[in-house]
GROMACS .gro file of C-alpha atoms in nm:
model
  267
    1MET     CA    1  -1.165   1.095  -1.043
    2GLU     CA    2  -0.960   1.317  -0.817
    3THR     CA    3  -0.585   1.322  -0.864
    4ILE     CA    4  -0.393   1.163  -0.577
    5LEU     CA    5  -0.082   1.359  -0.478
    6GLU     CA    6   0.250   1.177  -0.477
    7ASP     CA    7   0.297   1.202  -0.100
    8GLN     CA    8  -0.053   1.058  -0.049
    9GLN     CA    9  -0.018   0.763  -0.287
   10ARG     CA   10   0.101   0.509  -0.030
   11ASN     CA   11  -0.189   0.577   0.206
   12TYR     CA   12  -0.435   0.589  -0.083
   13ASP     CA   13  -0.322   0.244  -0.195
   14VAL     CA   14  -0.385   0.111   0.156
   15PHE     CA   15  -0.724   0.283   0.176
   16ARG     CA   16  -0.833   0.158  -0.167
   17ASP     CA   17  -0.740  -0.197  -0.068
   18CYS     CA   18  -0.949  -0.172   0.249
   19LEU     CA   19  -1.245  -0.025   0.064
   20SER     CA   20  -1.220  -0.272  -0.225
   21THR     CA   21  -1.221  -0.561   0.022
   22ALA     CA   22  -1.543  -0.430   0.177
   23LEU     CA   23  -1.702  -0.381  -0.166
   24ILE     CA   24  -1.612  -0.731  -0.280
   25GLU     CA   25  -1.758  -0.880   0.038
   26LYS     CA   26  -2.083  -0.687  -0.006
   27ILE     CA   27  -2.121  -0.761  -0.376
   28SER     CA   28  -2.035  -1.129  -0.340
   29GLN     CA   29  -2.295  -1.185  -0.066
   30PRO     CA   30  -2.635  -1.297  -0.195
   31GLU     CA   31  -2.910  -1.050  -0.120
   32SER     CA   32  -3.151  -1.194   0.136
   33LYS     CA   33  -3.382  -0.901   0.196
   34PRO     CA   34  -3.747  -0.971   0.109
   35LYS     CA   35  -3.785  -0.627  -0.050
   36ARG     CA   36  -3.525  -0.704  -0.314
   37ARG     CA   37  -3.628  -0.574  -0.653
   38THR     CA   38  -3.574  -0.764  -0.974
   39LYS     CA   39  -3.284  -0.600  -1.152
   40SER     CA   40  -3.156  -0.631  -1.501
   41LYS     CA   41  -2.789  -0.706  -1.545
   42LYS     CA   42  -2.720  -0.340  -1.614
   43PRO     CA   43  -2.888  -0.057  -1.423
   44SER     CA   44  -3.137   0.152  -1.617
   45SER     CA   45  -3.071   0.515  -1.694
   46ALA     CA   46  -3.331   0.608  -1.433
   47THR     CA   47  -3.111   0.468  -1.157
   48ALA     CA   48  -2.777   0.529  -1.318
   49VAL     CA   49  -2.471   0.612  -1.115
   50PRO     CA   50  -2.334   0.960  -1.181
   51THR     CA   51  -2.106   0.941  -1.482
   52SER     CA   52  -1.865   1.206  -1.364
   53SER     CA   53  -1.709   1.327  -1.048
   54PRO     CA   54  -1.753   1.690  -0.942
   55ASN     CA   55  -1.454   1.798  -1.151
   56GLY     CA   56  -1.613   1.660  -1.467
   57GLU     CA   57  -1.385   1.360  -1.514
   58SER     CA   58  -1.523   1.021  -1.609
   59ALA     CA   59  -1.617   0.801  -1.315
   60VAL     CA   60  -1.852   0.501  -1.317
   61THR     CA   61  -2.104   0.486  -1.599
   62SER     CA   62  -2.459   0.360  -1.602
   63GLU     CA   63  -2.344   0.072  -1.821
   64SER     CA   64  -2.120  -0.069  -1.547
   65ASP     CA   65  -2.185  -0.426  -1.436
   66LEU     CA   66  -2.025  -0.505  -1.102
   67SER     CA   67  -2.014  -0.875  -1.177
   68ASN     CA   68  -1.751  -0.781  -1.435
   69ALA     CA   69  -1.400  -0.751  -1.289
   70ASP     CA   70  -1.307  -0.445  -1.496
   71ASP     CA   71  -1.627  -0.260  -1.404
   72LEU     CA   72  -1.584  -0.352  -1.039
   73ALA     CA   73  -1.226  -0.221  -1.042
   74GLU     CA   74  -1.339   0.106  -1.200
   75PHE     CA   75  -1.622   0.133  -0.946
   76ALA     CA   76  -1.383   0.072  -0.655
   77ASP     CA   77  -1.135   0.328  -0.790
   78TYR     CA   78  -1.408   0.590  -0.817
   79ILE     CA   79  -1.550   0.533  -0.466
   80ALA     CA   80  -1.201   0.511  -0.311
   81SER     CA   81  -1.080   0.828  -0.481
   82GLU     CA   82  -1.384   1.037  -0.389
   83THR     CA   83  -1.390   0.907  -0.031
   84PHE     CA   84  -1.014   0.942   0.026
   85GLN     CA   85  -1.031   1.311  -0.069
   86ALA     CA   86  -1.276   1.367   0.218
   87LEU     CA   87  -1.040   1.226   0.481
   88PRO     CA   88  -0.864   1.462   0.722
   89GLU     CA   89  -0.539   1.581   0.565
   90GLU     CA   90  -0.318   1.418   0.828
   91LEU     CA   91  -0.459   1.072   0.750
   92LYS     CA   92  -0.366   1.107   0.383
   93THR     CA   93   0.007   1.115   0.451
   94ILE     CA   94   0.078   0.987   0.803
   95ASP     CA   95   0.290   0.673   0.839
   96TYR     CA   96   0.325   0.414   1.114
   97HIS     CA   97   0.605   0.589   1.303
   98ALA     CA   98   0.423   0.924   1.315
   99TYR     CA   99   0.091   0.759   1.401
  100VAL     CA  100   0.216   0.565   1.703
  101LYS     CA  101   0.388   0.876   1.842
  102ASP     CA  102   0.074   1.095   1.812
  103ALA     CA  103  -0.144   1.016   2.114
  104ASP     CA  104  -0.386   1.296   2.023
  105LEU     CA  105  -0.444   1.149   1.678
  106GLN     CA  106  -0.506   0.804   1.824
  107ALA     CA  107  -0.755   0.951   2.072
  108ARG     CA  108  -0.942   1.139   1.799
  109PHE     CA  109  -0.976   0.825   1.590
  110ALA     CA  110  -1.023   0.568   1.865
  111LEU     CA  111  -1.087   0.225   1.717
  112PRO     CA  112  -1.314   0.066   1.626
  113LEU     CA  113  -1.504   0.347   1.455
  114THR     CA  114  -1.882   0.338   1.425
  115GLY     CA  115  -2.123   0.492   1.180
  116SER     CA  116  -2.187   0.780   1.419
  117ASP     CA  117  -1.817   0.878   1.398
  118ILE     CA  118  -1.807   0.921   1.021
  119PRO     CA  119  -1.991   1.256   0.974
  120ALA     CA  120  -1.745   1.430   1.208
  121ILE     CA  121  -1.445   1.266   1.042
  122MET     CA  122  -1.560   1.325   0.684
  123PRO     CA  123  -1.794   1.626   0.680
  124ALA     CA  124  -1.698   1.706   0.320
  125LEU     CA  125  -1.786   1.365   0.175
  126ASP     CA  126  -1.950   1.417  -0.164
  127PRO     CA  127  -2.320   1.313  -0.151
  128SER     CA  128  -2.273   1.134  -0.484
  129VAL     CA  129  -2.075   0.863  -0.299
  130ALA     CA  130  -2.379   0.773  -0.089
  131ASP     CA  131  -2.603   0.788  -0.397
  132THR     CA  132  -2.372   0.559  -0.591
  133LEU     CA  133  -2.341   0.300  -0.315
  134ARG     CA  134  -2.717   0.299  -0.265
  135THR     CA  135  -2.790   0.270  -0.639
  136TYR     CA  136  -2.570  -0.035  -0.672
  137GLY     CA  137  -2.715  -0.203  -0.365
  138VAL     CA  138  -2.400  -0.177  -0.157
  139THR     CA  139  -2.585   0.015   0.113
  140HIS     CA  140  -2.946  -0.026   0.225
  141GLU     CA  141  -3.079   0.272   0.416
  142PRO     CA  142  -3.185   0.304   0.687
  143ALA     CA  143  -3.043  -0.033   0.798
  144GLN     CA  144  -2.700   0.048   0.661
  145GLY     CA  145  -2.616   0.381   0.506
  146VAL     CA  146  -2.287   0.518   0.378
  147ASP     CA  147  -2.166   0.598   0.732
  148GLU     CA  148  -2.218   0.241   0.850
  149PHE     CA  149  -2.048   0.108   0.538
  150LEU     CA  150  -1.745   0.335   0.573
  151ALA     CA  151  -1.690   0.286   0.948
  152PRO     CA  152  -1.529  -0.061   0.919
  153VAL     CA  153  -1.339   0.054   0.608
  154LEU     CA  154  -1.179   0.342   0.802
  155THR     CA  155  -1.121   0.114   1.100
  156SER     CA  156  -0.933  -0.129   0.874
  157PHE     CA  157  -0.739   0.160   0.716
  158LEU     CA  158  -0.630   0.303   1.053
  159SER     CA  159  -0.545  -0.043   1.182
  160ALA     CA  160  -0.317  -0.090   0.881
  161LEU     CA  161  -0.147   0.245   0.952
  162SER     CA  162  -0.088   0.147   1.314
  163THR     CA  163   0.059  -0.193   1.229
  164PRO     CA  164   0.441  -0.190   1.236
  165PRO     CA  165   0.608  -0.267   0.903
  166PRO     CA  166   0.760  -0.614   0.875
  167ALA     CA  167   1.104  -0.622   1.033
  168PRO     CA  168   1.401  -0.710   0.814
  169ARG     CA  169   1.564  -1.045   0.873
  170ALA     CA  170   1.777  -0.964   1.174
  171THR     CA  171   1.958  -1.291   1.227
  172LEU     CA  172   2.126  -1.545   1.006
  173ALA     CA  173   1.886  -1.811   1.132
  174ASP     CA  174   1.597  -1.617   0.976
  175ALA     CA  175   1.758  -1.609   0.631
  176GLU     CA  176   1.644  -1.869   0.378
  177GLY     CA  177   1.931  -1.802   0.140
  178CYS     CA  178   2.081  -1.499  -0.026
  179GLU     CA  179   1.807  -1.238  -0.051
  180LEU     CA  180   1.920  -1.144  -0.402
  181CYS     CA  181   2.021  -1.461  -0.585
  182GLY     CA  182   1.838  -1.706  -0.358
  183ARG     CA  183   2.129  -1.951  -0.323
  184ASP     CA  184   2.101  -2.126   0.013
  185TRP     CA  185   2.416  -2.339   0.017
  186VAL     CA  186   2.673  -2.059   0.025
  187PRO     CA  187   2.789  -1.856   0.328
  188LEU     CA  188   2.593  -1.537   0.396
  189SER     CA  189   2.687  -1.206   0.553
  190TYR     CA  190   2.468  -0.912   0.648
  191HIS     CA  191   2.454  -0.603   0.430
  192HIS     CA  192   2.347  -0.276   0.592
  193LEU     CA  193   2.080  -0.150   0.352
  194ILE     CA  194   2.169   0.199   0.472
  195PRO     CA  195   2.552   0.185   0.483
  196ARG     CA  196   2.702   0.261   0.823
  197PHE     CA  197   2.941   0.519   0.673
  198VAL     CA  198   2.647   0.751   0.600
  199HIS     CA  199   2.421   0.683   0.902
  200ALA     CA  200   2.471   1.026   1.057
  201LYS     CA  201   2.418   1.204   0.725
  202ALA     CA  202   2.110   0.994   0.644
  203VAL     CA  203   1.939   1.102   0.967
  204LYS     CA  204   2.058   1.464   0.960
  205ARG     CA  205   1.937   1.519   0.604
  206GLY     CA  206   1.609   1.339   0.659
  207TRP     CA  207   1.672   1.048   0.423
  208HIS     CA  208   1.584   0.795   0.692
  209ARG     CA  209   1.466   0.763   1.051
  210GLU     CA  210   1.717   0.654   1.312
  211GLU     CA  211   1.514   0.339   1.384
  212ASP     CA  212   1.564   0.224   1.023
  213LEU     CA  213   1.943   0.242   1.022
  214GLN     CA  214   1.996  -0.118   1.131
  215ASN     CA  215   1.787  -0.271   0.852
  216VAL     CA  216   1.992  -0.546   0.690
  217ALA     CA  217   1.974  -0.798   0.409
  218TRP     CA  218   2.154  -1.132   0.418
  219LEU     CA  219   2.361  -1.172   0.103
  220CYS     CA  220   2.614  -1.418  -0.033
  221GLY     CA  221   2.966  -1.287  -0.076
  222ALA     CA  222   2.929  -1.246  -0.454
  223CYS     CA  223   2.608  -1.046  -0.429
  224HIS     CA  224   2.737  -0.841  -0.136
  225ARG     CA  225   3.042  -0.733  -0.332
  226PHE     CA  226   2.831  -0.669  -0.642
  227VAL     CA  227   2.599  -0.432  -0.452
  228HIS     CA  228   2.890  -0.220  -0.336
  229ARG     CA  229   3.032  -0.212  -0.687
  230PHE     CA  230   2.689  -0.123  -0.826
  231ALA     CA  231   2.643   0.193  -0.616
  232GLY     CA  232   2.828   0.406  -0.363
  233HIS     CA  233   2.731   0.450  -0.001
  234GLU     CA  234   2.519   0.762  -0.046
  235GLU     CA  235   2.340   0.626  -0.352
  236LEU     CA  236   2.262   0.302  -0.171
  237ALA     CA  237   2.125   0.500   0.123
  238ARG     CA  238   1.911   0.732  -0.090
  239ARG     CA  239   1.795   0.506  -0.372
  240TYR     CA  240   1.855   0.139  -0.294
  241TYR     CA  241   1.773   0.094   0.075
  242THR     CA  242   1.557  -0.218   0.029
  243VAL     CA  243   1.608  -0.542  -0.159
  244GLU     CA  244   1.301  -0.455  -0.366
  245LEU     CA  245   1.452  -0.124  -0.480
  246LEU     CA  246   1.774  -0.299  -0.580
  247MET     CA  247   1.580  -0.557  -0.778
  248GLU     CA  248   1.405  -0.285  -0.978
  249GLU     CA  249   1.733  -0.219  -1.161
  250GLU     CA  250   1.795  -0.421  -1.477
  251ALA     CA  251   2.167  -0.451  -1.406
  252VAL     CA  252   2.092  -0.609  -1.069
  253ARG     CA  253   1.839  -0.849  -1.218
  254ARG     CA  254   2.089  -0.956  -1.486
  255TRP     CA  255   2.352  -1.021  -1.218
  256VAL     CA  256   2.110  -1.213  -0.998
  257ASP     CA  257   1.994  -1.427  -1.291
  258TRP     CA  258   2.353  -1.512  -1.382
  259VAL     CA  259   2.498  -1.576  -1.037
  260GLY     CA  260   2.188  -1.765  -0.927
  261ARG     CA  261   2.264  -2.033  -1.188
  262LEU     CA  262   2.611  -2.099  -1.055
  263ARG     CA  263   2.652  -2.438  -0.897
  264TRP     CA  264   2.972  -2.551  -0.732
  265LYS     CA  265   3.119  -2.890  -0.814
  266GLY     CA  266   2.955  -3.171  -0.630
  267ARG     CA  267   2.613  -3.009  -0.624
   0.00000   0.00000   0.00000
């Protein structure tokens, strides 16, 4: 399979999820066509899926059985990787904020896409993708070829890119307890995930967009003080600007586990 570049990984993950969902729906639907052929559990070598991608790396083998979760995952990875590489370069890296500001891009990929749109969008799509989908019964030409299969996948992918990310909890009423330790009976205060002292620097140096500067997390006093002891303003802005990034650190998880067990008298 093709190697996905680091700056493309986020969009590839979204695309693979959209494509995998479509594959699962197709494979899980019983075949109702009268021309259905009797198939053995595993495809014969005469109708085998190509065992390697154009660069010679292992892809999906003829021994794959799509009723098996591992084989289905490998199949989805192969199709997603080969198809993603054929996308226009801008779609491999663009994010929500850039997408909604680019009227030309939205016009070029007006939703919903149809099968007739796909050849112009993906002229370099490897023919082995169509062969593989057809061999495994995912597509049924001429009723539904690879273009008709991919059109709703790309529509779902672009819809995901144009959906704004979930907003951080902006008010105390939205908080269900400290976002680190989870305690819901102690007073909370808001923590700027990108500290205010470095807002100007964060924008000037390209660490963050201006619209992200007011992202906050609601923390108890103990956790709020711990976070500022754990890292300085610049480090928080560059490395720990979400609750999830903070929780990736073992020291934070140890603290959260300990403080989360504290109960005041009378509780």
